[in-house]
């Protein structure tokens, strides 16, 4: 029987970037945007607040774009300070690369296993789905979902009782499945 697990974000991740005021390296995104138009050109930024001093920094979403090339629905979401749009843009690799930032997902996600009725079975097959691109090691997910320690999970991998097509020691943010035999 196939069990479905989900890695769900609980809040926006922290943005890793150095603050020019207090030298802190963590910023909180609060879902606010700034949009500025210059005749036929438009700029848009996602505003983030320093976790140390509260200073505001801007993450460039787009610069000097022609107003007609921006979808009106996107502009409406920015003007409404849509937090879902902020989450989408933070996960966009183009936006992260343009602004030279990384994301810190510690404490910003949870694992939903759908209950603990699978723990007493001889063998379980689990499909893990990511609702957001949260980079996490499958070993950590399996340990948390099955109520095991990470060393026990490592032992099960070396004994061949825990198998998966995905690399279980690398950070993943894509869906994967695994089979656990006890």
PDB file of C-alpha atoms in Angstrom:
ATOM      1  CA  UNK A   1       0.000   0.000   0.000  1.00  0.00           C
ATOM      2  CA  UNK A   2       1.371   3.404  -1.014  1.00  0.00           C
ATOM      3  CA  UNK A   3       1.487   6.110   1.664  1.00  0.00           C
ATOM      4  CA  UNK A   4       1.593   9.762   0.670  1.00  0.00           C
ATOM      5  CA  UNK A   5       3.680  12.239   2.621  1.00  0.00           C
ATOM      6  CA  UNK A   6       3.877  15.960   1.931  1.00  0.00           C
ATOM      7  CA  UNK A   7       6.520  18.548   2.750  1.00  0.00           C
ATOM      8  CA  UNK A   8       4.516  21.720   3.337  1.00  0.00           C
ATOM      9  CA  UNK A   9       5.859  25.245   3.883  1.00  0.00           C
ATOM     10  CA  UNK A  10       4.594  26.855   7.094  1.00  0.00           C
ATOM     11  CA  UNK A  11       5.897  30.371   6.402  1.00  0.00           C
ATOM     12  CA  UNK A  12       8.176  32.231   4.023  1.00  0.00           C
ATOM     13  CA  UNK A  13      11.834  31.225   4.306  1.00  0.00           C
ATOM     14  CA  UNK A  14      14.493  33.634   5.525  1.00  0.00           C
ATOM     15  CA  UNK A  15      16.559  35.359   2.854  1.00  0.00           C
ATOM     16  CA  UNK A  16      20.308  35.007   3.301  1.00  0.00           C
ATOM     17  CA  UNK A  17      21.948  38.314   2.426  1.00  0.00           C
ATOM     18  CA  UNK A  18      24.306  40.621   4.327  1.00  0.00           C
ATOM     19  CA  UNK A  19      22.768  43.736   5.895  1.00  0.00           C
ATOM     20  CA  UNK A  20      24.674  46.954   5.179  1.00  0.00           C
ATOM     21  CA  UNK A  21      23.711  48.441   8.560  1.00  0.00           C
ATOM     22  CA  UNK A  22      24.237  45.725  11.197  1.00  0.00           C
ATOM     23  CA  UNK A  23      26.066  42.952   9.255  1.00  0.00           C
ATOM     24  CA  UNK A  24      23.279  40.443   9.986  1.00  0.00           C
ATOM     25  CA  UNK A  25      22.848  37.814   7.293  1.00  0.00           C
ATOM     26  CA  UNK A  26      19.125  37.091   7.582  1.00  0.00           C
ATOM     27  CA  UNK A  27      16.150  38.966   6.171  1.00  0.00           C
ATOM     28  CA  UNK A  28      12.433  38.274   6.553  1.00  0.00           C
ATOM     29  CA  UNK A  29      10.137  38.649   3.572  1.00  0.00           C
ATOM     30  CA  UNK A  30       6.815  40.094   4.635  1.00  0.00           C
ATOM     31  CA  UNK A  31       5.118  39.934   1.224  1.00  0.00           C
ATOM     32  CA  UNK A  32       5.307  43.655   0.463  1.00  0.00           C
ATOM     33  CA  UNK A  33       6.259  45.012  -2.933  1.00  0.00           C
ATOM     34  CA  UNK A  34       7.350  48.373  -4.280  1.00  0.00           C
ATOM     35  CA  UNK A  35       6.451  49.262  -7.853  1.00  0.00           C
ATOM     36  CA  UNK A  36       7.800  52.370  -9.541  1.00  0.00           C
ATOM     37  CA  UNK A  37       6.943  53.563 -13.066  1.00  0.00           C
ATOM     38  CA  UNK A  38       8.938  55.972 -15.227  1.00  0.00           C
ATOM     39  CA  UNK A  39       6.888  56.884 -18.311  1.00  0.00           C
ATOM     40  CA  UNK A  40       6.887  53.634 -20.330  1.00  0.00           C
ATOM     41  CA  UNK A  41       9.286  51.763 -18.031  1.00  0.00           C
ATOM     42  CA  UNK A  42       8.513  50.012 -14.749  1.00  0.00           C
ATOM     43  CA  UNK A  43      10.556  48.630 -11.847  1.00  0.00           C
ATOM     44  CA  UNK A  44       9.376  46.214  -9.146  1.00  0.00           C
ATOM     45  CA  UNK A  45      11.006  45.026  -5.937  1.00  0.00           C
ATOM     46  CA  UNK A  46      10.155  42.580  -3.169  1.00  0.00           C
ATOM     47  CA  UNK A  47      10.842  44.252   0.173  1.00  0.00           C
ATOM     48  CA  UNK A  48      12.636  42.283   2.897  1.00  0.00           C
ATOM     49  CA  UNK A  49      13.402  43.338   6.482  1.00  0.00           C
ATOM     50  CA  UNK A  50      16.672  42.663   8.307  1.00  0.00           C
ATOM     51  CA  UNK A  51      16.154  40.224  11.173  1.00  0.00           C
ATOM     52  CA  UNK A  52      18.715  42.124  13.246  1.00  0.00           C
ATOM     53  CA  UNK A  53      17.949  45.819  12.849  1.00  0.00           C
ATOM     54  CA  UNK A  54      14.745  45.969  10.787  1.00  0.00           C
ATOM     55  CA  UNK A  55      16.362  47.801   7.855  1.00  0.00           C
ATOM     56  CA  UNK A  56      14.500  47.397   4.562  1.00  0.00           C
ATOM     57  CA  UNK A  57      16.255  45.953   1.523  1.00  0.00           C
ATOM     58  CA  UNK A  58      14.891  45.504  -1.980  1.00  0.00           C
ATOM     59  CA  UNK A  59      15.083  42.340  -4.071  1.00  0.00           C
ATOM     60  CA  UNK A  60      14.727  43.231  -7.745  1.00  0.00           C
ATOM     61  CA  UNK A  61      11.858  41.442  -9.475  1.00  0.00           C
ATOM     62  CA  UNK A  62      12.258  43.362 -12.737  1.00  0.00           C
ATOM     63  CA  UNK A  63      14.006  46.557 -13.831  1.00  0.00           C
ATOM     64  CA  UNK A  64      13.261  49.028 -16.579  1.00  0.00           C
ATOM     65  CA  UNK A  65      10.742  46.761 -18.278  1.00  0.00           C
ATOM     66  CA  UNK A  66       8.272  48.095 -20.777  1.00  0.00           C
ATOM     67  CA  UNK A  67       4.939  48.556 -18.989  1.00  0.00           C
ATOM     68  CA  UNK A  68       3.065  46.758 -21.758  1.00  0.00           C
ATOM     69  CA  UNK A  69       5.220  43.626 -21.352  1.00  0.00           C
ATOM     70  CA  UNK A  70       4.148  43.127 -17.711  1.00  0.00           C
ATOM     71  CA  UNK A  71       0.966  41.109 -17.228  1.00  0.00           C
ATOM     72  CA  UNK A  72      -1.763  43.222 -15.590  1.00  0.00           C
ATOM     73  CA  UNK A  73      -2.633  40.365 -13.214  1.00  0.00           C
ATOM     74  CA  UNK A  74       0.969  40.331 -11.960  1.00  0.00           C
ATOM     75  CA  UNK A  75       0.884  44.076 -11.333  1.00  0.00           C
ATOM     76  CA  UNK A  76      -2.429  43.745  -9.507  1.00  0.00           C
ATOM     77  CA  UNK A  77      -0.932  41.070  -7.234  1.00  0.00           C
ATOM     78  CA  UNK A  78       2.079  43.294  -6.518  1.00  0.00           C
ATOM     79  CA  UNK A  79      -0.107  46.299  -5.723  1.00  0.00           C
ATOM     80  CA  UNK A  80      -2.173  44.081  -3.389  1.00  0.00           C
ATOM     81  CA  UNK A  81       1.052  42.838  -1.656  1.00  0.00           C
ATOM     82  CA  UNK A  82       0.104  39.218  -2.312  1.00  0.00           C
ATOM     83  CA  UNK A  83       2.103  36.925   0.050  1.00  0.00           C
ATOM     84  CA  UNK A  84       1.610  33.968  -2.320  1.00  0.00           C
ATOM     85  CA  UNK A  85       3.348  35.960  -5.061  1.00  0.00           C
ATOM     86  CA  UNK A  86       6.194  36.714  -2.653  1.00  0.00           C
ATOM     87  CA  UNK A  87       6.561  32.973  -1.986  1.00  0.00           C
ATOM     88  CA  UNK A  88       6.582  32.240  -5.740  1.00  0.00           C
ATOM     89  CA  UNK A  89       9.196  34.899  -6.432  1.00  0.00           C
ATOM     90  CA  UNK A  90      11.453  33.795  -3.566  1.00  0.00           C
ATOM     91  CA  UNK A  91      11.511  30.301  -5.053  1.00  0.00           C
ATOM     92  CA  UNK A  92      12.249  31.598  -8.561  1.00  0.00           C
ATOM     93  CA  UNK A  93      15.907  30.805  -9.325  1.00  0.00           C
ATOM     94  CA  UNK A  94      16.162  33.780 -11.709  1.00  0.00           C
ATOM     95  CA  UNK A  95      15.148  36.238  -8.976  1.00  0.00           C
ATOM     96  CA  UNK A  96      17.520  34.619  -6.462  1.00  0.00           C
ATOM     97  CA  UNK A  97      20.427  34.668  -8.916  1.00  0.00           C
ATOM     98  CA  UNK A  98      19.758  38.278  -9.962  1.00  0.00           C
ATOM     99  CA  UNK A  99      19.824  39.408  -6.331  1.00  0.00           C
ATOM    100  CA  UNK A 100      22.599  37.032  -5.213  1.00  0.00           C
ATOM    101  CA  UNK A 101      20.578  35.605  -2.334  1.00  0.00           C
ATOM    102  CA  UNK A 102      19.875  32.160  -0.923  1.00  0.00           C
ATOM    103  CA  UNK A 103      17.008  30.877   1.206  1.00  0.00           C
ATOM    104  CA  UNK A 104      17.108  29.451   4.729  1.00  0.00           C
ATOM    105  CA  UNK A 105      14.214  26.976   5.176  1.00  0.00           C
ATOM    106  CA  UNK A 106      15.033  26.006   8.790  1.00  0.00           C
ATOM    107  CA  UNK A 107      11.779  26.017  10.736  1.00  0.00           C
ATOM    108  CA  UNK A 108       9.744  27.100   7.692  1.00  0.00           C
ATOM    109  CA  UNK A 109       8.335  23.691   6.707  1.00  0.00           C
ATOM    110  CA  UNK A 110       6.625  20.636   8.189  1.00  0.00           C
ATOM    111  CA  UNK A 111       6.204  17.014   7.180  1.00  0.00           C
ATOM    112  CA  UNK A 112       2.614  15.784   6.870  1.00  0.00           C
ATOM    113  CA  UNK A 113       2.546  11.969   7.057  1.00  0.00           C
ATOM    114  CA  UNK A 114      -1.201  11.544   7.361  1.00  0.00           C
ATOM    115  CA  UNK A 115      -0.969   9.671  10.668  1.00  0.00           C
ATOM    116  CA  UNK A 116       1.145   6.975  12.280  1.00  0.00           C
ATOM    117  CA  UNK A 117      -0.794   3.857  11.244  1.00  0.00           C
ATOM    118  CA  UNK A 118       1.998   2.886   8.803  1.00  0.00           C
ATOM    119  CA  UNK A 119       4.662   2.479  11.499  1.00  0.00           C
ATOM    120  CA  UNK A 120       3.718  -1.069  12.547  1.00  0.00           C
ATOM    121  CA  UNK A 121       3.698  -2.626   9.050  1.00  0.00           C
ATOM    122  CA  UNK A 122       6.324  -5.059   7.805  1.00  0.00           C
ATOM    123  CA  UNK A 123       7.015  -3.011   4.653  1.00  0.00           C
ATOM    124  CA  UNK A 124       5.850   0.420   3.623  1.00  0.00           C
ATOM    125  CA  UNK A 125       6.124   2.262   0.339  1.00  0.00           C
ATOM    126  CA  UNK A 126       6.001   6.033   0.634  1.00  0.00           C
ATOM    127  CA  UNK A 127       5.647   8.755  -1.973  1.00  0.00           C
ATOM    128  CA  UNK A 128       6.979  12.109  -0.769  1.00  0.00           C
ATOM    129  CA  UNK A 129       5.562  15.211  -2.467  1.00  0.00           C
ATOM    130  CA  UNK A 130       7.005  18.702  -2.074  1.00  0.00           C
ATOM    131  CA  UNK A 131       4.472  21.542  -2.069  1.00  0.00           C
ATOM    132  CA  UNK A 132       7.364  24.019  -2.363  1.00  0.00           C
ATOM    133  CA  UNK A 133      10.986  23.627  -3.392  1.00  0.00           C
ATOM    134  CA  UNK A 134      12.270  23.035   0.147  1.00  0.00           C
ATOM    135  CA  UNK A 135      15.772  21.516   0.027  1.00  0.00           C
ATOM    136  CA  UNK A 136      15.920  18.757   2.642  1.00  0.00           C
ATOM    137  CA  UNK A 137      17.765  15.459   2.996  1.00  0.00           C
ATOM    138  CA  UNK A 138      15.497  12.425   2.550  1.00  0.00           C
ATOM    139  CA  UNK A 139      17.265  10.735   5.469  1.00  0.00           C
ATOM    140  CA  UNK A 140      15.927  13.487   7.735  1.00  0.00           C
ATOM    141  CA  UNK A 141      12.390  13.155   6.325  1.00  0.00           C
ATOM    142  CA  UNK A 142      12.366   9.382   6.709  1.00  0.00           C
ATOM    143  CA  UNK A 143      13.691   9.590  10.278  1.00  0.00           C
ATOM    144  CA  UNK A 144      11.059  12.172  11.217  1.00  0.00           C
ATOM    145  CA  UNK A 145       8.191  10.424   9.416  1.00  0.00           C
ATOM    146  CA  UNK A 146       8.941   6.942  10.739  1.00  0.00           C
ATOM    147  CA  UNK A 147       9.948   7.970  14.256  1.00  0.00           C
ATOM    148  CA  UNK A 148      13.520   6.717  13.837  1.00  0.00           C
ATOM    149  CA  UNK A 149      16.881   8.273  14.539  1.00  0.00           C
ATOM    150  CA  UNK A 150      19.043   9.278  11.605  1.00  0.00           C
ATOM    151  CA  UNK A 151      21.613   6.646  12.538  1.00  0.00           C
ATOM    152  CA  UNK A 152      18.894   3.968  12.387  1.00  0.00           C
ATOM    153  CA  UNK A 153      17.904   5.204   8.932  1.00  0.00           C
ATOM    154  CA  UNK A 154      21.568   5.078   7.858  1.00  0.00           C
ATOM    155  CA  UNK A 155      21.797   1.501   9.164  1.00  0.00           C
ATOM    156  CA  UNK A 156      18.663   0.501   7.213  1.00  0.00           C
ATOM    157  CA  UNK A 157      20.177   1.971   4.039  1.00  0.00           C
ATOM    158  CA  UNK A 158      23.450   0.044   4.445  1.00  0.00           C
ATOM    159  CA  UNK A 159      21.541  -3.197   5.175  1.00  0.00           C
ATOM    160  CA  UNK A 160      19.471  -2.707   2.004  1.00  0.00           C
ATOM    161  CA  UNK A 161      16.179  -2.485   3.891  1.00  0.00           C
ATOM    162  CA  UNK A 162      15.571   1.109   2.781  1.00  0.00           C
ATOM    163  CA  UNK A 163      15.736   1.633  -0.980  1.00  0.00           C
ATOM    164  CA  UNK A 164      14.919   4.493  -3.300  1.00  0.00           C
ATOM    165  CA  UNK A 165      15.726   5.624  -6.822  1.00  0.00           C
ATOM    166  CA  UNK A 166      16.610   9.049  -5.373  1.00  0.00           C
ATOM    167  CA  UNK A 167      19.874   9.777  -3.602  1.00  0.00           C
ATOM    168  CA  UNK A 168      18.934   9.656   0.062  1.00  0.00           C
ATOM    169  CA  UNK A 169      22.011  11.519   1.360  1.00  0.00           C
ATOM    170  CA  UNK A 170      21.796  14.565  -0.930  1.00  0.00           C
ATOM    171  CA  UNK A 171      19.435  17.489  -0.459  1.00  0.00           C
ATOM    172  CA  UNK A 172      16.324  17.083  -2.582  1.00  0.00           C
ATOM    173  CA  UNK A 173      13.442  19.369  -3.385  1.00  0.00           C
ATOM    174  CA  UNK A 174      11.780  17.095  -5.947  1.00  0.00           C
ATOM    175  CA  UNK A 175       9.233  14.366  -5.312  1.00  0.00           C
ATOM    176  CA  UNK A 176      10.584  10.867  -4.621  1.00  0.00           C
ATOM    177  CA  UNK A 177       9.467   7.464  -3.367  1.00  0.00           C
ATOM    178  CA  UNK A 178      11.104   4.930  -1.064  1.00  0.00           C
ATOM    179  CA  UNK A 179      10.480   1.410   0.228  1.00  0.00           C
ATOM    180  CA  UNK A 180      11.182   0.474   3.836  1.00  0.00           C
ATOM    181  CA  UNK A 181      11.331  -3.200   4.892  1.00  0.00           C
ATOM    182  CA  UNK A 182      11.653  -4.079   8.558  1.00  0.00           C
TER     183      UNK A 182
END
